[in-house]
XYZ file of C-alpha atoms in Angstrom:
285
model
C 0.000 0.000 0.000
C 2.921 2.317 0.698
C 4.020 2.129 -2.924
C 0.490 2.995 -4.088
C 0.357 6.037 -1.809
C 3.741 7.175 -3.086
C 2.521 6.659 -6.657
C -0.601 8.751 -6.060
C 1.415 11.531 -4.432
C 3.942 11.508 -7.266
C 1.229 11.647 -9.946
C -0.458 14.571 -8.208
C 2.553 16.738 -7.365
C 4.303 16.081 -10.687
C 1.410 17.779 -12.497
C 1.514 21.548 -12.038
C -1.987 21.877 -13.471
C -3.434 19.431 -10.903
C -1.797 21.324 -8.053
C -2.882 24.724 -9.369
C -6.513 23.812 -10.090
C -6.884 22.047 -6.753
C -5.865 25.333 -5.102
C -7.891 27.540 -7.425
C -10.948 27.789 -5.158
C -8.799 28.847 -2.197
C -6.806 31.322 -4.295
C -10.020 32.865 -5.622
C -11.292 33.305 -2.040
C -8.038 34.994 -1.042
C -7.860 37.297 -4.061
C -11.555 38.238 -3.949
C -11.150 39.271 -0.331
C -8.108 41.414 -1.060
C -9.555 43.070 -4.165
C -13.289 43.396 -3.496
C -14.364 42.476 0.039
C -11.661 43.775 2.321
C -12.464 47.478 2.227
C -16.235 47.144 2.638
C -15.951 44.621 5.466
C -13.341 46.715 7.245
C -15.714 49.695 7.157
C -18.530 47.629 8.678
C -16.150 46.378 11.382
C -14.582 49.781 12.039
C -16.017 49.958 15.576
C -13.894 46.946 16.583
C -10.379 47.417 17.847
C -7.794 45.897 15.445
C -10.642 45.079 13.063
C -8.283 44.535 10.135
C -6.281 41.884 11.956
C -9.453 40.137 13.103
C -10.736 40.136 9.525
C -7.462 38.616 8.331
C -7.864 35.702 10.740
C -11.502 35.366 9.675
C -10.453 35.007 6.042
C -7.648 32.553 6.803
C -10.055 30.281 8.677
C -12.555 30.185 5.827
C -9.890 29.763 3.145
C -8.257 26.840 4.944
C -11.628 25.076 4.882
C -11.962 25.713 1.141
C -8.418 24.393 0.661
C -9.207 21.175 2.533
C -12.265 20.603 0.364
C -10.785 21.363 -3.053
C -7.345 19.780 -2.681
C -8.613 16.462 -1.311
C -11.162 16.506 -4.125
C -8.429 17.221 -6.659
C -6.430 14.311 -5.277
C -9.222 11.949 -6.326
C -8.273 12.502 -9.958
C -6.042 9.428 -9.644
C -8.994 7.285 -8.583
C -11.143 8.454 -11.491
C -8.398 8.175 -14.117
C -7.483 4.670 -12.878
C -11.111 3.596 -13.145
C -11.559 5.187 -16.584
C -8.460 3.507 -18.005
C -9.241 0.169 -16.290
C -5.947 0.512 -14.423
C -7.882 -0.049 -11.214
C -8.918 -3.483 -12.466
C -5.276 -4.223 -13.294
C -4.208 -3.227 -9.776
C -6.675 -5.722 -8.310
C -4.855 -8.499 -10.184
C -1.705 -7.761 -8.161
C -1.074 -9.004 -4.637
C -2.552 -5.783 -3.211
C -6.125 -6.185 -1.964
C -8.962 -3.919 -3.097
C -9.219 -2.630 0.473
C -5.602 -1.457 0.452
C -6.020 0.095 -2.992
C -9.034 2.090 -1.749
C -7.171 3.118 1.405
C -4.239 4.310 -0.709
C -6.513 6.830 -2.475
C -7.942 7.974 0.856
C -4.586 8.336 2.604
C -2.846 10.041 -0.312
C -5.714 12.572 -0.495
C -5.370 13.065 3.272
C -1.657 13.817 2.936
C -2.213 16.115 -0.051
C -4.946 18.038 1.767
C -2.743 18.528 4.817
C 0.260 19.692 2.789
C -1.779 22.106 0.675
C -3.512 23.575 3.718
C -0.095 24.183 5.246
C 1.040 25.812 2.005
C -1.967 28.166 1.830
C -1.649 28.998 5.509
C 2.004 29.953 5.032
C 1.148 32.236 2.099
C -1.670 34.014 3.927
C 0.105 34.244 7.280
C 3.269 35.731 5.764
C 1.279 38.151 3.592
C -0.769 39.483 6.493
C 2.262 39.593 8.792
C 3.894 41.941 6.280
C 0.755 43.845 5.268
C -1.175 44.164 8.551
C 1.433 43.191 11.162
C -0.545 40.239 12.493
C 1.396 38.093 14.942
C 2.412 34.447 14.789
C 1.223 32.408 17.769
C 2.970 29.058 18.211
C 0.180 27.575 20.353
C -2.483 28.567 17.810
C -0.322 27.144 15.020
C -0.095 23.752 16.757
C -3.882 23.725 17.151
C -4.225 24.593 13.472
C -1.984 21.690 12.497
C -4.307 19.343 14.380
C -7.325 20.872 12.654
C -5.622 20.565 9.262
C -5.118 16.853 9.880
C -8.731 16.317 10.947
C -10.200 18.516 8.188
C -8.131 16.777 5.553
C -9.265 13.352 6.789
C -12.929 14.409 6.846
C -12.923 15.844 3.325
C -10.822 12.995 1.942
C -13.520 10.583 3.116
C -16.334 12.754 1.731
C -14.636 13.205 -1.640
C -13.849 9.497 -1.834
C -17.556 8.823 -1.345
C -18.538 11.397 -4.002
C -16.033 10.377 -6.673
C -16.522 6.655 -6.149
C -19.431 6.960 -8.590
C -17.581 9.072 -11.177
C -16.329 7.078 -14.142
C -14.785 9.660 -16.498
C -12.283 12.490 -16.154
C -14.669 14.854 -17.927
C -17.379 14.299 -15.324
C -14.783 14.558 -12.575
C -13.690 17.971 -13.834
C -17.252 19.299 -13.943
C -18.145 18.065 -10.460
C -14.878 19.319 -9.001
C -15.492 22.767 -10.499
C -18.948 22.907 -8.923
C -17.573 21.833 -5.538
C -14.725 24.345 -5.726
C -17.110 27.187 -6.548
C -19.651 26.257 -3.893
C -17.017 25.768 -1.188
C -16.350 29.506 -0.884
C -20.040 30.263 -0.386
C -20.610 27.411 2.056
C -17.561 28.422 4.109
C -18.913 31.976 4.304
C -15.863 33.484 2.615
C -17.551 35.309 -0.272
C -20.429 36.461 1.943
C -20.764 36.217 5.734
C -23.455 33.721 6.679
C -25.446 36.441 8.410
C -25.852 38.287 5.093
C -27.399 35.293 3.327
C -31.130 34.589 2.888
C -32.740 32.304 5.461
C -33.089 29.423 2.999
C -29.409 29.648 2.019
C -28.319 29.651 5.657
C -30.489 26.635 6.418
C -29.111 24.766 3.395
C -25.494 25.558 4.261
C -25.943 24.397 7.851
C -26.931 20.949 6.573
C -23.343 20.464 5.385
C -20.126 20.197 7.462
C -18.526 23.151 5.620
C -19.593 26.060 7.886
C -18.821 24.032 11.026
C -15.320 23.311 9.734
C -14.759 27.010 8.975
C -16.197 28.011 12.359
C -13.723 25.804 14.233
C -10.797 27.337 12.342
C -12.080 30.839 13.049
C -12.683 30.164 16.723
C -9.130 28.909 17.177
C -7.560 31.810 15.260
C -9.806 34.686 16.376
C -10.717 33.798 19.950
C -8.125 35.904 21.777
C -8.350 39.037 19.608
C -12.126 38.914 19.236
C -12.799 38.491 22.954
C -10.558 41.486 23.633
C -12.283 43.593 20.959
C -15.795 42.674 22.172
C -15.002 42.958 25.872
C -17.739 44.731 27.803
C -20.531 44.034 25.318
C -23.617 42.002 26.349
C -23.198 38.261 25.867
C -26.190 38.003 23.531
C -24.799 40.773 21.297
C -21.429 39.036 21.124
C -23.079 35.725 20.220
C -25.239 37.369 17.541
C -22.155 38.950 15.985
C -20.231 35.678 15.991
C -23.144 33.815 14.413
C -23.604 36.457 11.706
C -19.932 36.122 10.738
C -19.875 32.318 10.773
C -17.563 32.192 13.782
C -20.175 30.257 15.735
C -22.811 28.123 14.000
C -24.417 26.284 16.896
C -23.619 26.805 20.555
C -19.875 26.975 20.180
C -16.803 24.809 19.627
C -18.404 21.616 20.997
C -21.333 21.875 18.564
C -19.055 22.382 15.565
C -16.841 19.458 16.594
C -19.880 17.238 17.205
C -21.358 17.974 13.767
C -18.074 17.274 12.011
C -17.662 14.041 13.961
C -21.167 12.857 13.113
C -20.602 13.703 9.443
C -17.356 11.712 9.396
C -19.021 8.680 10.981
C -21.910 8.798 8.486
C -19.514 9.067 5.534
C -17.403 6.132 6.748
C -20.532 4.008 7.215
C -21.653 4.860 3.660
C -18.212 4.048 2.247
C -18.215 0.684 4.021
C -21.779 0.034 2.909
C -20.883 0.677 -0.723
C -17.563 -1.158 -0.484
C -18.837 -4.537 -1.679
C -20.742 -2.984 -4.601
C -17.719 -1.001 -5.788
C -15.463 -4.013 -5.405
C -17.775 -6.181 -7.503
C -17.931 -3.514 -10.217
C -14.139 -3.487 -10.453
C -13.783 -7.274 -10.282
C -16.289 -7.704 -13.114
C -13.854 -5.871 -15.376
C -11.002 -8.245 -14.556
């Protein structure tokens, strides 16, 4: 299985186009914020102390979620291309079991998602350190590394479930484009959740995306935001956090619970479909 994981990683990172397009959704979120959203949001947050720095952390949290979604999805290109070319059926003829082959796609996507999140974080952190003088907190960074690992695992499992049914590279490209575009909206990067219509907010909350973004934002913004909102009524603080997608439910425990439940459901579905997918591949041998 190790050799398969190494193969998948090599195929992904050796293609500049795969790397670039897997990051495209996150890069669009970052650039849109800098070019179009930053000024207007800063004006609306002008009453907060260090509002620009808080906004920077807010963006980083949302963009890391988008990165986890799009890069683990992009990593599934190997699964789809192997199925399309019947290479997957050839791999089953080797000594490697179908279970290990499936796990190799999952684990390679997990590694890719983690690496690419770290890459995007480095770009954004360095940029805002230079531009807005935000600080680097070692404790927060260690927490972020843990979240990157968990987020990458969650979205690797979800994307494996989605692309298990995709048989051609053309279909893969179309679905991946849709997911990459929607990710920014669902993470509340293009528009804060509080500014969306009620139906849109209800729809978004049915997915793990806003909960993932909320956990990132809580970890990154907690210290600065609590200082900036100090003295305000608790209900006003909670309303503000909910409108900005910093809190979705009742806080960190709710976000973690929803992500955990989603992961369990996805794993159960993957296991439930395992025999069907295996039979489909074996029928081509």
